[in-house]
XYZ file of C-alpha atoms in Angstrom:
258
model
C -9.914 3.871 -75.169
C -10.259 0.260 -77.215
C -8.527 -1.122 -80.367
C -10.324 -4.788 -80.944
C -9.140 -4.045 -84.854
C -12.438 -5.136 -86.500
C -12.874 -1.367 -88.098
C -9.711 -0.998 -88.536
C -10.022 0.792 -92.505
C -9.301 -1.593 -95.536
C -9.050 -4.708 -93.296
C -7.402 -7.230 -93.857
C -4.924 -5.875 -94.916
C -3.083 -8.712 -96.595
C -4.709 -12.018 -97.072
C -2.070 -14.361 -97.802
C -1.781 -13.236 -101.972
C -0.796 -9.754 -101.995
C 2.825 -8.841 -101.460
C 4.294 -7.521 -99.087
C 2.493 -8.770 -96.024
C 3.505 -6.062 -93.694
C 3.514 -1.936 -94.325
C 2.083 0.944 -92.492
C -1.792 1.511 -92.182
C -3.018 4.384 -90.604
C -6.332 3.555 -88.362
C -9.683 4.545 -87.362
C -9.561 7.401 -84.547
C -6.007 8.007 -85.107
C -4.418 4.741 -84.288
C -1.318 4.333 -86.131
C 0.408 0.315 -87.737
C 4.081 0.634 -88.443
C 5.224 -2.203 -90.298
C 2.704 -4.743 -89.732
C -0.516 -5.843 -91.141
C -4.198 -6.390 -89.458
C -5.288 -9.603 -90.934
C -8.314 -12.794 -90.545
C -8.240 -15.818 -88.934
C -7.599 -17.680 -92.639
C -3.812 -15.877 -91.810
C -3.209 -15.731 -88.432
C -5.781 -15.965 -85.660
C -6.977 -13.182 -83.643
C -7.316 -13.918 -79.838
C -11.426 -12.361 -80.896
C -13.388 -12.409 -82.836
C -12.154 -11.935 -86.932
C -9.277 -9.110 -86.723
C -6.000 -8.743 -85.072
C -2.613 -7.370 -85.721
C 0.616 -8.499 -85.974
C 3.698 -6.813 -86.456
C 6.698 -7.666 -88.331
C 9.551 -10.075 -87.762
C 12.605 -7.875 -86.152
C 15.105 -9.513 -88.504
C 13.260 -8.101 -91.713
C 12.291 -4.274 -90.309
C 13.475 -2.094 -86.917
C 10.184 -0.223 -86.614
C 7.481 -2.455 -85.795
C 4.896 -0.362 -83.976
C 1.539 0.175 -82.978
C 1.090 3.442 -81.878
C -2.492 4.935 -79.866
C -4.203 7.825 -80.501
C -3.165 11.317 -78.613
C -4.359 10.753 -75.165
C -6.386 13.955 -73.871
C -6.288 13.452 -70.128
C -4.056 10.919 -68.540
C -2.919 7.187 -68.862
C -3.657 4.804 -66.173
C -3.604 1.002 -67.409
C -2.284 -0.411 -70.990
C -3.575 -3.885 -71.072
C -3.358 -5.684 -74.418
C -3.223 -9.851 -75.220
C -0.071 -10.875 -77.391
C 0.443 -14.079 -79.387
C 3.602 -14.998 -81.378
C 3.612 -17.032 -84.738
C 5.902 -19.420 -82.869
C 6.962 -19.947 -80.253
C 9.862 -17.987 -79.902
C 10.995 -15.488 -78.054
C 10.427 -12.009 -79.129
C 10.968 -8.534 -77.017
C 9.323 -5.376 -77.106
C 9.330 -1.952 -75.166
C 6.595 0.529 -73.922
C 6.911 3.878 -74.694
C 5.381 7.031 -74.608
C 5.679 10.312 -76.500
C 4.149 14.215 -76.865
C 4.646 13.745 -80.209
C 3.318 10.917 -82.669
C 6.630 11.284 -83.916
C 8.874 10.610 -81.188
C 11.173 11.204 -79.095
C 10.052 8.171 -76.962
C 10.706 7.237 -73.581
C 10.582 3.703 -72.871
C 8.712 3.384 -69.697
C 8.236 -0.961 -69.974
C 9.991 -3.424 -71.417
C 9.146 -7.155 -71.913
C 9.635 -10.569 -73.818
C 6.656 -12.802 -74.892
C 7.915 -16.397 -76.059
C 4.693 -18.044 -76.666
C 2.287 -19.125 -79.392
C -1.005 -18.427 -77.088
C -2.658 -15.356 -76.941
C -1.387 -13.936 -73.194
C -3.169 -10.992 -71.786
C -0.208 -7.933 -70.390
C -0.885 -5.410 -68.412
C 1.127 -2.440 -67.731
C -0.025 0.602 -64.741
C 1.806 4.066 -65.669
C -0.731 6.621 -63.572
C 0.976 9.615 -66.214
C -0.783 12.671 -65.634
C 1.320 14.711 -68.284
C -1.686 15.191 -70.673
C -1.353 14.825 -74.558
C 0.238 11.729 -74.541
C 0.833 8.981 -77.484
C 1.116 5.264 -76.484
C 3.223 2.670 -78.923
C 4.329 -1.060 -78.232
C 7.257 -1.176 -80.181
C 9.007 -4.582 -81.175
C 12.532 -4.066 -80.171
C 13.927 -7.906 -80.918
C 13.296 -11.419 -82.056
C 14.299 -13.890 -85.109
C 11.653 -15.121 -87.505
C 8.523 -14.382 -85.911
C 5.306 -12.450 -86.088
C 3.959 -10.600 -83.064
C -0.161 -10.509 -82.550
C -1.688 -7.974 -80.875
C -5.001 -7.369 -80.277
C -7.768 -6.150 -77.714
C -5.584 -3.161 -76.784
C -7.291 -0.607 -74.163
C -5.928 2.063 -72.433
C -7.922 3.372 -69.158
C -7.416 6.782 -67.650
C -5.759 7.585 -64.621
C -7.400 7.639 -61.125
C -8.570 11.069 -60.266
C -6.425 12.800 -57.880
C -5.377 16.056 -56.414
C -1.571 17.542 -55.800
C -2.414 19.612 -52.735
C 0.517 21.967 -51.608
C 1.074 25.269 -49.437
C -0.954 24.997 -46.721
C 0.179 28.557 -45.478
C -1.763 31.343 -43.898
C -2.950 33.572 -46.817
C -0.703 36.588 -45.477
C 2.444 35.965 -44.686
C 3.730 36.076 -41.247
C 0.395 35.523 -39.239
C 0.619 39.110 -37.035
C -0.692 38.432 -33.268
C -3.903 40.275 -32.905
C -4.974 40.017 -36.172
C -7.255 37.826 -38.048
C -5.963 35.042 -40.632
C -7.216 33.657 -43.425
C -6.199 30.392 -44.982
C -4.927 29.818 -48.304
C -3.649 26.084 -50.458
C -2.560 25.317 -53.977
C -4.434 22.514 -55.437
C -3.818 20.807 -58.348
C -6.571 18.956 -60.415
C -4.972 16.012 -62.018
C -6.906 13.443 -64.135
C -10.759 13.502 -64.677
C -11.492 15.537 -61.619
C -14.606 16.856 -61.135
C -16.937 18.231 -58.118
C -13.542 19.884 -56.123
C -14.455 20.957 -52.674
C -11.501 22.327 -50.640
C -12.196 23.272 -46.577
C -9.253 23.935 -43.879
C -9.682 23.064 -40.618
C -8.141 24.815 -37.398
C -8.118 24.457 -33.649
C -5.678 25.425 -30.792
C -4.265 22.937 -28.413
C -6.870 19.996 -28.076
C -10.003 21.559 -29.235
C -12.198 20.530 -31.711
C -11.418 21.415 -35.168
C -13.130 24.621 -36.891
C -13.930 23.813 -40.524
C -13.467 26.495 -42.847
C -14.607 26.348 -46.391
C -12.868 27.448 -49.374
C -12.716 29.175 -52.287
C -10.771 29.171 -55.729
C -9.196 32.959 -55.974
C -6.978 32.396 -59.121
C -5.543 29.378 -60.936
C -4.790 26.669 -58.727
C -5.322 28.877 -55.315
C -7.678 28.445 -52.672
C -8.708 31.042 -49.966
C -10.654 30.325 -46.845
C -14.003 32.554 -47.052
C -13.728 33.109 -42.959
C -11.038 33.675 -41.127
C -9.356 31.981 -37.703
C -9.732 34.545 -35.235
C -7.025 36.873 -34.462
C -4.831 35.394 -31.437
C -2.089 36.590 -28.840
C 1.338 36.368 -29.020
C 2.675 32.813 -29.105
C -0.609 31.091 -29.344
C -0.225 27.766 -31.610
C -2.531 27.295 -34.322
C -2.877 23.952 -35.678
C -4.229 23.747 -39.419
C -5.049 21.639 -42.466
C -6.844 21.759 -45.508
C -8.653 18.376 -46.736
C -10.092 18.695 -50.555
C -13.019 16.212 -51.287
C -14.085 15.515 -55.094
C -15.537 12.839 -57.983
C -14.131 11.478 -60.472
C -12.477 8.125 -61.989
C -11.503 5.584 -59.252
C -11.178 9.054 -57.123
C -8.255 9.335 -54.252
C -10.472 11.482 -52.378
C -10.133 12.598 -49.566
C -6.330 14.418 -49.831
C -5.064 16.190 -47.062
C -2.442 18.961 -46.993
C -0.612 17.944 -44.864
C -1.202 14.538 -45.740
C -0.521 13.527 -42.429
C -3.099 15.443 -41.249
C -6.176 13.711 -39.145
C -8.534 12.036 -40.527
């Protein structure tokens, strides 16, 4: 997701002559600017190429922020360029919320003191879906703060694998045994396959393909053969998948070999 303010509706929202300079401005694609302005280089210089967003002086308003559209999948990194119109410190918070009107949870805070455009990057890797992100000014004196070229990426694709256990517990001596595992997709996961492995002692690992039964629960398609009482069976599950910077493969337990 990218916002460079070049196609923001009604730009420029202030041209140096129309008072007041700041107001609330719905943007393109679900973006929203509260108590700010979208201006060109004739008012305040952008990072690139023509328009940029500017938050109000905190002393004149305490609800100046830029809010993203609702994020469908996840939030990986947030990056943007920021500059103050004068070299005076201003403070900001990065906040997340499942509702456009809040309540908001502060996930990062920072201070910027330069009138030179500076790149800021924050990594969240938040897999909760349906969140909004906002950059809100929290303190400063008489200084406008510019934001440009905002980018939000998806978090790396990963899975959460838990409960690798016999499908029916407890395991019973003399009976064949299926294995099960819960594998939850996080982020943009695709082409997920699950394989369970088992062995006795130092023998080679034997793979068993797993299939999705319901929800996030997978079950081996074949069984571990019946064993005598007292036999120790080692086993683990491996999930392989594709996606955005996929963290693959993933084992359960995490200490499993390979």
